[in-house]
JSON list of C-alpha atoms in Angstrom, two decimals:
[
{"chain": "A", "resi": 14, "resn": "MET", "atom": "CA", "xyz": [0.00, 0.00, 0.00]},
{"chain": "A", "resi": 15, "resn": "ALA", "atom": "CA", "xyz": [1.12, 3.56, -0.71]},
{"chain": "A", "resi": 16, "resn": "ARG", "atom": "CA", "xyz": [2.33, 5.71, 2.18]},
{"chain": "A", "resi": 17, "resn": "VAL", "atom": "CA", "xyz": [-0.55, 7.52, 3.86]},
{"chain": "A", "resi": 18, "resn": "ILE", "atom": "CA", "xyz": [0.12, 11.10, 4.91]},
{"chain": "A", "resi": 19, "resn": "LEU", "atom": "CA", "xyz": [-2.34, 12.78, 7.28]},
{"chain": "A", "resi": 20, "resn": "ALA", "atom": "CA", "xyz": [-2.56, 16.52, 6.63]},
{"chain": "A", "resi": 21, "resn": "SER", "atom": "CA", "xyz": [-3.88, 17.30, 10.11]},
{"chain": "A", "resi": 22, "resn": "ALA", "atom": "CA", "xyz": [-2.62, 18.06, 13.59]},
{"chain": "A", "resi": 23, "resn": "SER", "atom": "CA", "xyz": [-5.78, 16.64, 15.17]},
{"chain": "A", "resi": 24, "resn": "PRO", "atom": "CA", "xyz": [-5.05, 14.02, 17.85]},
{"chain": "A", "resi": 25, "resn": "ARG", "atom": "CA", "xyz": [-8.62, 12.74, 17.41]},
{"chain": "A", "resi": 26, "resn": "ARG", "atom": "CA", "xyz": [-8.08, 11.98, 13.71]},
{"chain": "A", "resi": 27, "resn": "ARG", "atom": "CA", "xyz": [-4.78, 10.26, 14.52]},
{"chain": "A", "resi": 28, "resn": "GLN", "atom": "CA", "xyz": [-6.50, 8.05, 17.10]},
{"chain": "A", "resi": 29, "resn": "LEU", "atom": "CA", "xyz": [-9.35, 7.11, 14.74]},
{"chain": "A", "resi": 30, "resn": "LEU", "atom": "CA", "xyz": [-6.89, 6.13, 11.98]},
{"chain": "A", "resi": 31, "resn": "ARG", "atom": "CA", "xyz": [-4.78, 4.09, 14.42]},
{"chain": "A", "resi": 32, "resn": "GLU", "atom": "CA", "xyz": [-7.90, 2.29, 15.68]},
{"chain": "A", "resi": 33, "resn": "ALA", "atom": "CA", "xyz": [-8.80, 1.51, 12.06]},
{"chain": "A", "resi": 34, "resn": "GLY", "atom": "CA", "xyz": [-5.39, -0.12, 11.58]},
{"chain": "A", "resi": 35, "resn": "ILE", "atom": "CA", "xyz": [-4.17, 2.45, 9.05]},
{"chain": "A", "resi": 36, "resn": "GLU", "atom": "CA", "xyz": [-0.47, 3.30, 9.23]},
{"chain": "A", "resi": 37, "resn": "PHE", "atom": "CA", "xyz": [0.29, 6.94, 8.48]},
{"chain": "A", "resi": 38, "resn": "GLU", "atom": "CA", "xyz": [2.68, 9.82, 9.00]},
{"chain": "A", "resi": 39, "resn": "VAL", "atom": "CA", "xyz": [1.69, 13.38, 9.84]},
{"chain": "A", "resi": 40, "resn": "HIS", "atom": "CA", "xyz": [2.46, 16.56, 7.90]},
{"chain": "A", "resi": 41, "resn": "VAL", "atom": "CA", "xyz": [0.35, 19.49, 9.11]},
{"chain": "A", "resi": 42, "resn": "SER", "atom": "CA", "xyz": [-1.06, 21.80, 6.47]},
{"chain": "A", "resi": 43, "resn": "GLY", "atom": "CA", "xyz": [-1.48, 25.29, 7.95]},
{"chain": "A", "resi": 44, "resn": "VAL", "atom": "CA", "xyz": [-3.86, 26.54, 5.24]},
{"chain": "A", "resi": 45, "resn": "ASP", "atom": "CA", "xyz": [-6.36, 29.37, 5.64]},
{"chain": "A", "resi": 46, "resn": "GLU", "atom": "CA", "xyz": [-9.60, 27.92, 7.02]},
{"chain": "A", "resi": 47, "resn": "SER", "atom": "CA", "xyz": [-11.86, 30.85, 6.14]},
{"chain": "A", "resi": 48, "resn": "HIS", "atom": "CA", "xyz": [-14.87, 30.09, 3.95]},
{"chain": "A", "resi": 49, "resn": "GLY", "atom": "CA", "xyz": [-18.04, 31.52, 2.48]},
{"chain": "A", "resi": 50, "resn": "HIS", "atom": "CA", "xyz": [-20.72, 31.39, 5.15]},
{"chain": "A", "resi": 51, "resn": "SER", "atom": "CA", "xyz": [-23.59, 31.12, 2.68]},
{"chain": "A", "resi": 52, "resn": "SER", "atom": "CA", "xyz": [-22.52, 27.71, 1.38]},
{"chain": "A", "resi": 53, "resn": "GLU", "atom": "CA", "xyz": [-23.98, 24.36, 2.40]},
{"chain": "A", "resi": 54, "resn": "PRO", "atom": "CA", "xyz": [-21.99, 22.58, 5.16]},
{"chain": "A", "resi": 55, "resn": "GLU", "atom": "CA", "xyz": [-20.91, 19.78, 2.79]},
{"chain": "A", "resi": 56, "resn": "SER", "atom": "CA", "xyz": [-19.42, 22.30, 0.32]},
{"chain": "A", "resi": 57, "resn": "VAL", "atom": "CA", "xyz": [-17.57, 24.13, 3.10]},
{"chain": "A", "resi": 58, "resn": "ALA", "atom": "CA", "xyz": [-16.17, 20.97, 4.74]},
{"chain": "A", "resi": 59, "resn": "GLU", "atom": "CA", "xyz": [-15.14, 19.37, 1.42]},
{"chain": "A", "resi": 60, "resn": "GLU", "atom": "CA", "xyz": [-13.43, 22.56, 0.20]},
{"chain": "A", "resi": 61, "resn": "LEU", "atom": "CA", "xyz": [-11.46, 22.98, 3.44]},
{"chain": "A", "resi": 62, "resn": "ALA", "atom": "CA", "xyz": [-10.43, 19.29, 3.41]},
{"chain": "A", "resi": 63, "resn": "ARG", "atom": "CA", "xyz": [-9.31, 19.64, -0.23]},
{"chain": "A", "resi": 64, "resn": "ARG", "atom": "CA", "xyz": [-7.25, 22.76, 0.58]},
{"chain": "A", "resi": 65, "resn": "LYS", "atom": "CA", "xyz": [-5.50, 20.96, 3.45]},
{"chain": "A", "resi": 66, "resn": "ALA", "atom": "CA", "xyz": [-4.77, 17.83, 1.43]},
{"chain": "A", "resi": 67, "resn": "MET", "atom": "CA", "xyz": [-3.57, 19.76, -1.65]},
{"chain": "A", "resi": 68, "resn": "SER", "atom": "CA", "xyz": [-1.20, 21.97, 0.35]},
{"chain": "A", "resi": 69, "resn": "VAL", "atom": "CA", "xyz": [0.59, 18.94, 1.79]},
{"chain": "A", "resi": 70, "resn": "ALA", "atom": "CA", "xyz": [0.33, 16.70, -1.30]},
{"chain": "A", "resi": 71, "resn": "ALA", "atom": "CA", "xyz": [2.22, 19.30, -3.36]},
{"chain": "A", "resi": 72, "resn": "SER", "atom": "CA", "xyz": [5.35, 18.47, -1.33]},
{"chain": "A", "resi": 73, "resn": "PHE", "atom": "CA", "xyz": [5.06, 14.79, -2.34]},
{"chain": "A", "resi": 74, "resn": "ARG", "atom": "CA", "xyz": [4.30, 15.30, -6.05]},
{"chain": "A", "resi": 75, "resn": "GLY", "atom": "CA", "xyz": [5.31, 12.26, -8.11]},
{"chain": "A", "resi": 76, "resn": "GLN", "atom": "CA", "xyz": [5.67, 9.97, -5.09]},
{"chain": "A", "resi": 77, "resn": "ASP", "atom": "CA", "xyz": [3.75, 6.79, -4.30]},
{"chain": "A", "resi": 78, "resn": "ALA", "atom": "CA", "xyz": [1.83, 8.36, -1.44]},
{"chain": "A", "resi": 79, "resn": "LEU", "atom": "CA", "xyz": [-1.74, 9.28, -0.53]},
{"chain": "A", "resi": 80, "resn": "CYS", "atom": "CA", "xyz": [-2.39, 12.52, 1.33]},
{"chain": "A", "resi": 81, "resn": "LEU", "atom": "CA", "xyz": [-5.51, 12.59, 3.49]},
{"chain": "A", "resi": 82, "resn": "GLY", "atom": "CA", "xyz": [-7.04, 15.92, 4.56]},
{"chain": "A", "resi": 83, "resn": "ALA", "atom": "CA", "xyz": [-10.17, 16.39, 6.67]},
{"chain": "A", "resi": 84, "resn": "ASP", "atom": "CA", "xyz": [-12.16, 19.27, 8.10]},
{"chain": "A", "resi": 85, "resn": "THR", "atom": "CA", "xyz": [-15.14, 19.23, 10.45]},
{"chain": "A", "resi": 86, "resn": "VAL", "atom": "CA", "xyz": [-17.70, 22.03, 10.54]},
{"chain": "A", "resi": 87, "resn": "VAL", "atom": "CA", "xyz": [-20.51, 22.60, 13.03]},
{"chain": "A", "resi": 88, "resn": "ALA", "atom": "CA", "xyz": [-23.50, 24.46, 11.59]},
{"chain": "A", "resi": 89, "resn": "ILE", "atom": "CA", "xyz": [-26.85, 25.60, 12.97]},
{"chain": "A", "resi": 90, "resn": "PRO", "atom": "CA", "xyz": [-29.71, 26.15, 10.52]},
{"chain": "A", "resi": 91, "resn": "THR", "atom": "CA", "xyz": [-31.21, 29.66, 10.71]},
{"chain": "A", "resi": 92, "resn": "GLU", "atom": "CA", "xyz": [-33.77, 31.56, 8.61]},
{"chain": "A", "resi": 93, "resn": "GLU", "atom": "CA", "xyz": [-30.90, 33.37, 6.88]},
{"chain": "A", "resi": 94, "resn": "GLY", "atom": "CA", "xyz": [-28.99, 30.16, 6.12]},
{"chain": "A", "resi": 95, "resn": "TRP", "atom": "CA", "xyz": [-26.34, 28.21, 7.98]},
{"chain": "A", "resi": 96, "resn": "ARG", "atom": "CA", "xyz": [-24.50, 29.71, 10.94]},
{"chain": "A", "resi": 97, "resn": "TYR", "atom": "CA", "xyz": [-21.04, 28.17, 11.35]},
{"chain": "A", "resi": 98, "resn": "LEU", "atom": "CA", "xyz": [-19.32, 27.68, 14.69]},
{"chain": "A", "resi": 99, "resn": "GLY", "atom": "CA", "xyz": [-15.57, 27.31, 14.45]},
{"chain": "A", "resi": 100, "resn": "LYS", "atom": "CA", "xyz": [-13.07, 26.70, 17.23]},
{"chain": "A", "resi": 101, "resn": "PRO", "atom": "CA", "xyz": [-13.66, 29.09, 20.14]},
{"chain": "A", "resi": 102, "resn": "ALA", "atom": "CA", "xyz": [-10.93, 31.68, 20.60]},
{"chain": "A", "resi": 103, "resn": "ASP", "atom": "CA", "xyz": [-11.46, 31.86, 24.36]},
{"chain": "A", "resi": 104, "resn": "ALA", "atom": "CA", "xyz": [-13.67, 30.77, 27.27]},
{"chain": "A", "resi": 105, "resn": "GLN", "atom": "CA", "xyz": [-16.24, 33.50, 26.59]},
{"chain": "A", "resi": 106, "resn": "GLU", "atom": "CA", "xyz": [-16.69, 32.36, 22.99]},
{"chain": "A", "resi": 107, "resn": "ALA", "atom": "CA", "xyz": [-16.96, 28.73, 24.14]},
{"chain": "A", "resi": 108, "resn": "ARG", "atom": "CA", "xyz": [-19.69, 29.79, 26.59]},
{"chain": "A", "resi": 109, "resn": "SER", "atom": "CA", "xyz": [-21.53, 31.61, 23.81]},
{"chain": "A", "resi": 110, "resn": "MET", "atom": "CA", "xyz": [-21.30, 28.64, 21.42]},
{"chain": "A", "resi": 111, "resn": "LEU", "atom": "CA", "xyz": [-22.63, 26.16, 23.98]},
{"chain": "A", "resi": 112, "resn": "SER", "atom": "CA", "xyz": [-25.54, 28.52, 24.73]},
{"chain": "A", "resi": 113, "resn": "LEU", "atom": "CA", "xyz": [-26.31, 28.68, 20.99]},
{"chain": "A", "resi": 114, "resn": "LEU", "atom": "CA", "xyz": [-26.15, 24.87, 20.61]},
{"chain": "A", "resi": 115, "resn": "SER", "atom": "CA", "xyz": [-28.24, 24.17, 23.71]},
{"chain": "A", "resi": 116, "resn": "GLY", "atom": "CA", "xyz": [-31.57, 22.57, 22.74]},
{"chain": "A", "resi": 117, "resn": "THR", "atom": "CA", "xyz": [-30.79, 22.45, 19.01]},
{"chain": "A", "resi": 118, "resn": "ARG", "atom": "CA", "xyz": [-30.59, 19.97, 16.17]},
{"chain": "A", "resi": 119, "resn": "HIS", "atom": "CA", "xyz": [-27.41, 20.98, 14.39]},
{"chain": "A", "resi": 120, "resn": "ALA", "atom": "CA", "xyz": [-25.23, 19.57, 11.64]},
{"chain": "A", "resi": 121, "resn": "VAL", "atom": "CA", "xyz": [-21.72, 18.23, 12.08]},
{"chain": "A", "resi": 122, "resn": "VAL", "atom": "CA", "xyz": [-20.16, 17.64, 8.67]},
{"chain": "A", "resi": 123, "resn": "THR", "atom": "CA", "xyz": [-16.69, 16.27, 8.03]},
{"chain": "A", "resi": 124, "resn": "GLY", "atom": "CA", "xyz": [-15.21, 16.68, 4.59]},
{"chain": "A", "resi": 125, "resn": "VAL", "atom": "CA", "xyz": [-12.50, 14.20, 3.57]},
{"chain": "A", "resi": 126, "resn": "CYS", "atom": "CA", "xyz": [-10.13, 14.51, 0.63]},
{"chain": "A", "resi": 127, "resn": "VAL", "atom": "CA", "xyz": [-7.46, 12.05, -0.47]},
{"chain": "A", "resi": 128, "resn": "ILE", "atom": "CA", "xyz": [-4.89, 13.25, -3.01]},
{"chain": "A", "resi": 129, "resn": "ARG", "atom": "CA", "xyz": [-2.96, 10.66, -5.00]},
{"chain": "A", "resi": 130, "resn": "CYS", "atom": "CA", "xyz": [0.44, 12.34, -4.86]},
{"chain": "A", "resi": 131, "resn": "VAL", "atom": "CA", "xyz": [1.90, 10.76, -7.99]},
{"chain": "A", "resi": 132, "resn": "ASP", "atom": "CA", "xyz": [-0.53, 12.73, -10.22]},
{"chain": "A", "resi": 133, "resn": "GLN", "atom": "CA", "xyz": [-2.24, 15.04, -7.68]},
{"chain": "A", "resi": 134, "resn": "GLU", "atom": "CA", "xyz": [-5.64, 13.45, -8.43]},
{"chain": "A", "resi": 135, "resn": "PRO", "atom": "CA", "xyz": [-8.23, 14.31, -5.71]},
{"chain": "A", "resi": 136, "resn": "TYR", "atom": "CA", "xyz": [-10.88, 11.96, -4.29]},
{"chain": "A", "resi": 137, "resn": "GLY", "atom": "CA", "xyz": [-13.36, 13.61, -1.97]},
{"chain": "A", "resi": 138, "resn": "GLY", "atom": "CA", "xyz": [-16.60, 13.31, -0.06]},
{"chain": "A", "resi": 139, "resn": "SER", "atom": "CA", "xyz": [-18.28, 14.17, 3.21]},
{"chain": "A", "resi": 140, "resn": "GLU", "atom": "CA", "xyz": [-20.55, 12.80, 5.91]},
{"chain": "A", "resi": 141, "resn": "ARG", "atom": "CA", "xyz": [-23.24, 14.67, 7.82]},
{"chain": "A", "resi": 142, "resn": "THR", "atom": "CA", "xyz": [-24.50, 13.79, 11.29]},
{"chain": "A", "resi": 143, "resn": "THR", "atom": "CA", "xyz": [-27.43, 15.64, 12.82]},
{"chain": "A", "resi": 144, "resn": "VAL", "atom": "CA", "xyz": [-26.67, 16.09, 16.52]},
{"chain": "A", "resi": 145, "resn": "VAL", "atom": "CA", "xyz": [-29.67, 16.45, 18.81]},
{"chain": "A", "resi": 146, "resn": "MET", "atom": "CA", "xyz": [-28.61, 18.35, 21.92]},
{"chain": "A", "resi": 147, "resn": "ARG", "atom": "CA", "xyz": [-30.72, 18.76, 25.03]},
{"chain": "A", "resi": 148, "resn": "THR", "atom": "CA", "xyz": [-31.08, 22.06, 26.85]},
{"chain": "A", "resi": 149, "resn": "ILE", "atom": "CA", "xyz": [-27.90, 22.71, 28.83]},
{"chain": "A", "resi": 150, "resn": "SER", "atom": "CA", "xyz": [-28.13, 24.67, 32.07]},
{"chain": "A", "resi": 151, "resn": "GLU", "atom": "CA", "xyz": [-25.94, 27.70, 32.75]},
{"chain": "A", "resi": 152, "resn": "GLU", "atom": "CA", "xyz": [-24.25, 25.76, 35.55]},
{"chain": "A", "resi": 153, "resn": "GLU", "atom": "CA", "xyz": [-23.44, 22.89, 33.18]},
{"chain": "A", "resi": 154, "resn": "ILE", "atom": "CA", "xyz": [-22.07, 25.30, 30.59]},
{"chain": "A", "resi": 155, "resn": "GLU", "atom": "CA", "xyz": [-19.90, 26.98, 33.21]},
{"chain": "A", "resi": 156, "resn": "ALA", "atom": "CA", "xyz": [-18.54, 23.64, 34.48]},
{"chain": "A", "resi": 157, "resn": "TYR", "atom": "CA", "xyz": [-17.80, 22.52, 30.90]},
{"chain": "A", "resi": 158, "resn": "VAL", "atom": "CA", "xyz": [-16.01, 25.77, 30.06]},
{"chain": "A", "resi": 159, "resn": "GLU", "atom": "CA", "xyz": [-13.90, 25.42, 33.22]},
{"chain": "A", "resi": 160, "resn": "SER", "atom": "CA", "xyz": [-12.90, 21.87, 32.13]},
{"chain": "A", "resi": 161, "resn": "CYS", "atom": "CA", "xyz": [-11.19, 23.37, 29.02]},
{"chain": "A", "resi": 162, "resn": "GLU", "atom": "CA", "xyz": [-12.41, 20.42, 26.91]},
{"chain": "A", "resi": 163, "resn": "TRP", "atom": "CA", "xyz": [-13.75, 22.98, 24.41]},
{"chain": "A", "resi": 164, "resn": "GLU", "atom": "CA", "xyz": [-10.25, 24.05, 23.35]},
{"chain": "A", "resi": 165, "resn": "ASP", "atom": "CA", "xyz": [-9.43, 23.33, 19.69]},
{"chain": "A", "resi": 166, "resn": "LYS", "atom": "CA", "xyz": [-12.91, 21.83, 19.07]},
{"chain": "A", "resi": 167, "resn": "ALA", "atom": "CA", "xyz": [-15.27, 23.03, 16.34]},
{"chain": "A", "resi": 168, "resn": "GLY", "atom": "CA", "xyz": [-18.46, 24.21, 18.00]},
{"chain": "A", "resi": 169, "resn": "GLY", "atom": "CA", "xyz": [-16.72, 24.26, 21.38]},
{"chain": "A", "resi": 170, "resn": "TYR", "atom": "CA", "xyz": [-17.50, 20.70, 22.45]},
{"chain": "A", "resi": 171, "resn": "ALA", "atom": "CA", "xyz": [-16.07, 17.20, 22.22]},
{"chain": "A", "resi": 172, "resn": "ILE", "atom": "CA", "xyz": [-18.65, 14.40, 22.04]},
{"chain": "A", "resi": 173, "resn": "GLN", "atom": "CA", "xyz": [-15.96, 11.81, 22.84]},
{"chain": "A", "resi": 174, "resn": "GLU", "atom": "CA", "xyz": [-15.34, 13.47, 26.21]},
{"chain": "A", "resi": 175, "resn": "SER", "atom": "CA", "xyz": [-17.84, 14.68, 28.83]},
{"chain": "A", "resi": 176, "resn": "ALA", "atom": "CA", "xyz": [-20.00, 16.65, 26.34]},
{"chain": "A", "resi": 177, "resn": "ASP", "atom": "CA", "xyz": [-21.65, 13.36, 25.37]},
{"chain": "A", "resi": 178, "resn": "ALA", "atom": "CA", "xyz": [-23.89, 14.06, 28.39]},
{"chain": "A", "resi": 179, "resn": "PHE", "atom": "CA", "xyz": [-25.45, 16.95, 26.42]},
{"chain": "A", "resi": 180, "resn": "VAL", "atom": "CA", "xyz": [-26.26, 14.84, 23.36]},
{"chain": "A", "resi": 181, "resn": "ILE", "atom": "CA", "xyz": [-29.52, 12.90, 23.23]},
{"chain": "A", "resi": 182, "resn": "GLY", "atom": "CA", "xyz": [-29.27, 11.57, 19.68]},
{"chain": "A", "resi": 183, "resn": "LEU", "atom": "CA", "xyz": [-27.27, 11.25, 16.47]},
{"chain": "A", "resi": 184, "resn": "GLU", "atom": "CA", "xyz": [-29.03, 10.94, 13.12]},
{"chain": "A", "resi": 185, "resn": "GLY", "atom": "CA", "xyz": [-27.76, 10.09, 9.67]},
{"chain": "A", "resi": 186, "resn": "GLY", "atom": "CA", "xyz": [-24.05, 9.73, 10.37]},
{"chain": "A", "resi": 187, "resn": "GLY", "atom": "CA", "xyz": [-21.61, 8.08, 12.72]},
{"chain": "A", "resi": 188, "resn": "PHE", "atom": "CA", "xyz": [-20.11, 8.97, 16.08]},
{"chain": "A", "resi": 189, "resn": "ASP", "atom": "CA", "xyz": [-16.63, 8.96, 14.46]},
{"chain": "A", "resi": 190, "resn": "ASN", "atom": "CA", "xyz": [-17.82, 11.69, 12.07]},
{"chain": "A", "resi": 191, "resn": "VAL", "atom": "CA", "xyz": [-18.72, 13.94, 15.01]},
{"chain": "A", "resi": 192, "resn": "VAL", "atom": "CA", "xyz": [-15.33, 13.18, 16.61]},
{"chain": "A", "resi": 193, "resn": "GLY", "atom": "CA", "xyz": [-13.65, 14.37, 13.40]},
{"chain": "A", "resi": 194, "resn": "LEU", "atom": "CA", "xyz": [-13.20, 11.61, 10.80]},
{"chain": "A", "resi": 195, "resn": "PRO", "atom": "CA", "xyz": [-15.77, 9.30, 9.17]},
{"chain": "A", "resi": 196, "resn": "VAL", "atom": "CA", "xyz": [-13.49, 6.26, 9.04]},
{"chain": "A", "resi": 197, "resn": "ASP", "atom": "CA", "xyz": [-15.45, 4.20, 6.49]},
{"chain": "A", "resi": 198, "resn": "LEU", "atom": "CA", "xyz": [-15.52, 7.15, 4.07]},
{"chain": "A", "resi": 199, "resn": "ALA", "atom": "CA", "xyz": [-11.78, 7.74, 4.57]},
{"chain": "A", "resi": 200, "resn": "LYS", "atom": "CA", "xyz": [-11.07, 4.05, 3.85]},
{"chain": "A", "resi": 201, "resn": "ARG", "atom": "CA", "xyz": [-13.21, 4.10, 0.69]},
{"chain": "A", "resi": 202, "resn": "LEU", "atom": "CA", "xyz": [-11.42, 7.20, -0.61]},
{"chain": "A", "resi": 203, "resn": "LEU", "atom": "CA", "xyz": [-7.99, 5.73, 0.15]},
{"chain": "A", "resi": 204, "resn": "GLU", "atom": "CA", "xyz": [-8.95, 2.57, -1.74]},
{"chain": "A", "resi": 205, "resn": "ALA", "atom": "CA", "xyz": [-10.33, 4.58, -4.68]},
{"chain": "A", "resi": 206, "resn": "ALA", "atom": "CA", "xyz": [-7.05, 6.50, -4.86]},
{"chain": "A", "resi": 207, "resn": "GLY", "atom": "CA", "xyz": [-5.10, 3.26, -5.02]},
{"chain": "A", "resi": 208, "resn": "GLY", "atom": "CA", "xyz": [-4.30, 2.62, -1.37]}
]
């Protein structure tokens, strides 16, 4: 199998790939993660994943390697369109995000892109999970913010840690997608690219 290069610093994505038995090395991308807020979540997540994978794959052009990029977005439907929640900059923003998510059905979409480095051919897709979150009390929000689990997490929460207590249901996609990488989709794309 070709070398697999993960274009992500995410420890959660590393763990999911290890658990899936996929050997890989890490080369972090560092691309701009800004996007058009009017787009559908799938378009946003897939474009960001493609940018990450392409920026790293360019360094391995012509080699027998597969570069895997991924990006997870958290989006709340509003009358004006989708509202995106990125990674909170500080505790106050984490507090605000959790208050916004409390009692909602929101989308968590992970885009995945695999670039075949030998010819820079991209293979991409995404998975959406609707997360049903119960109403969270102010005390619970405060305790969660103090735990610092929100740091470096899109939407300000980590379902694989104590925030699973706020979630009452997942619809249409897997738990691993909400954590940050739909493993079956990643495997299919790696296979399609020749892995």
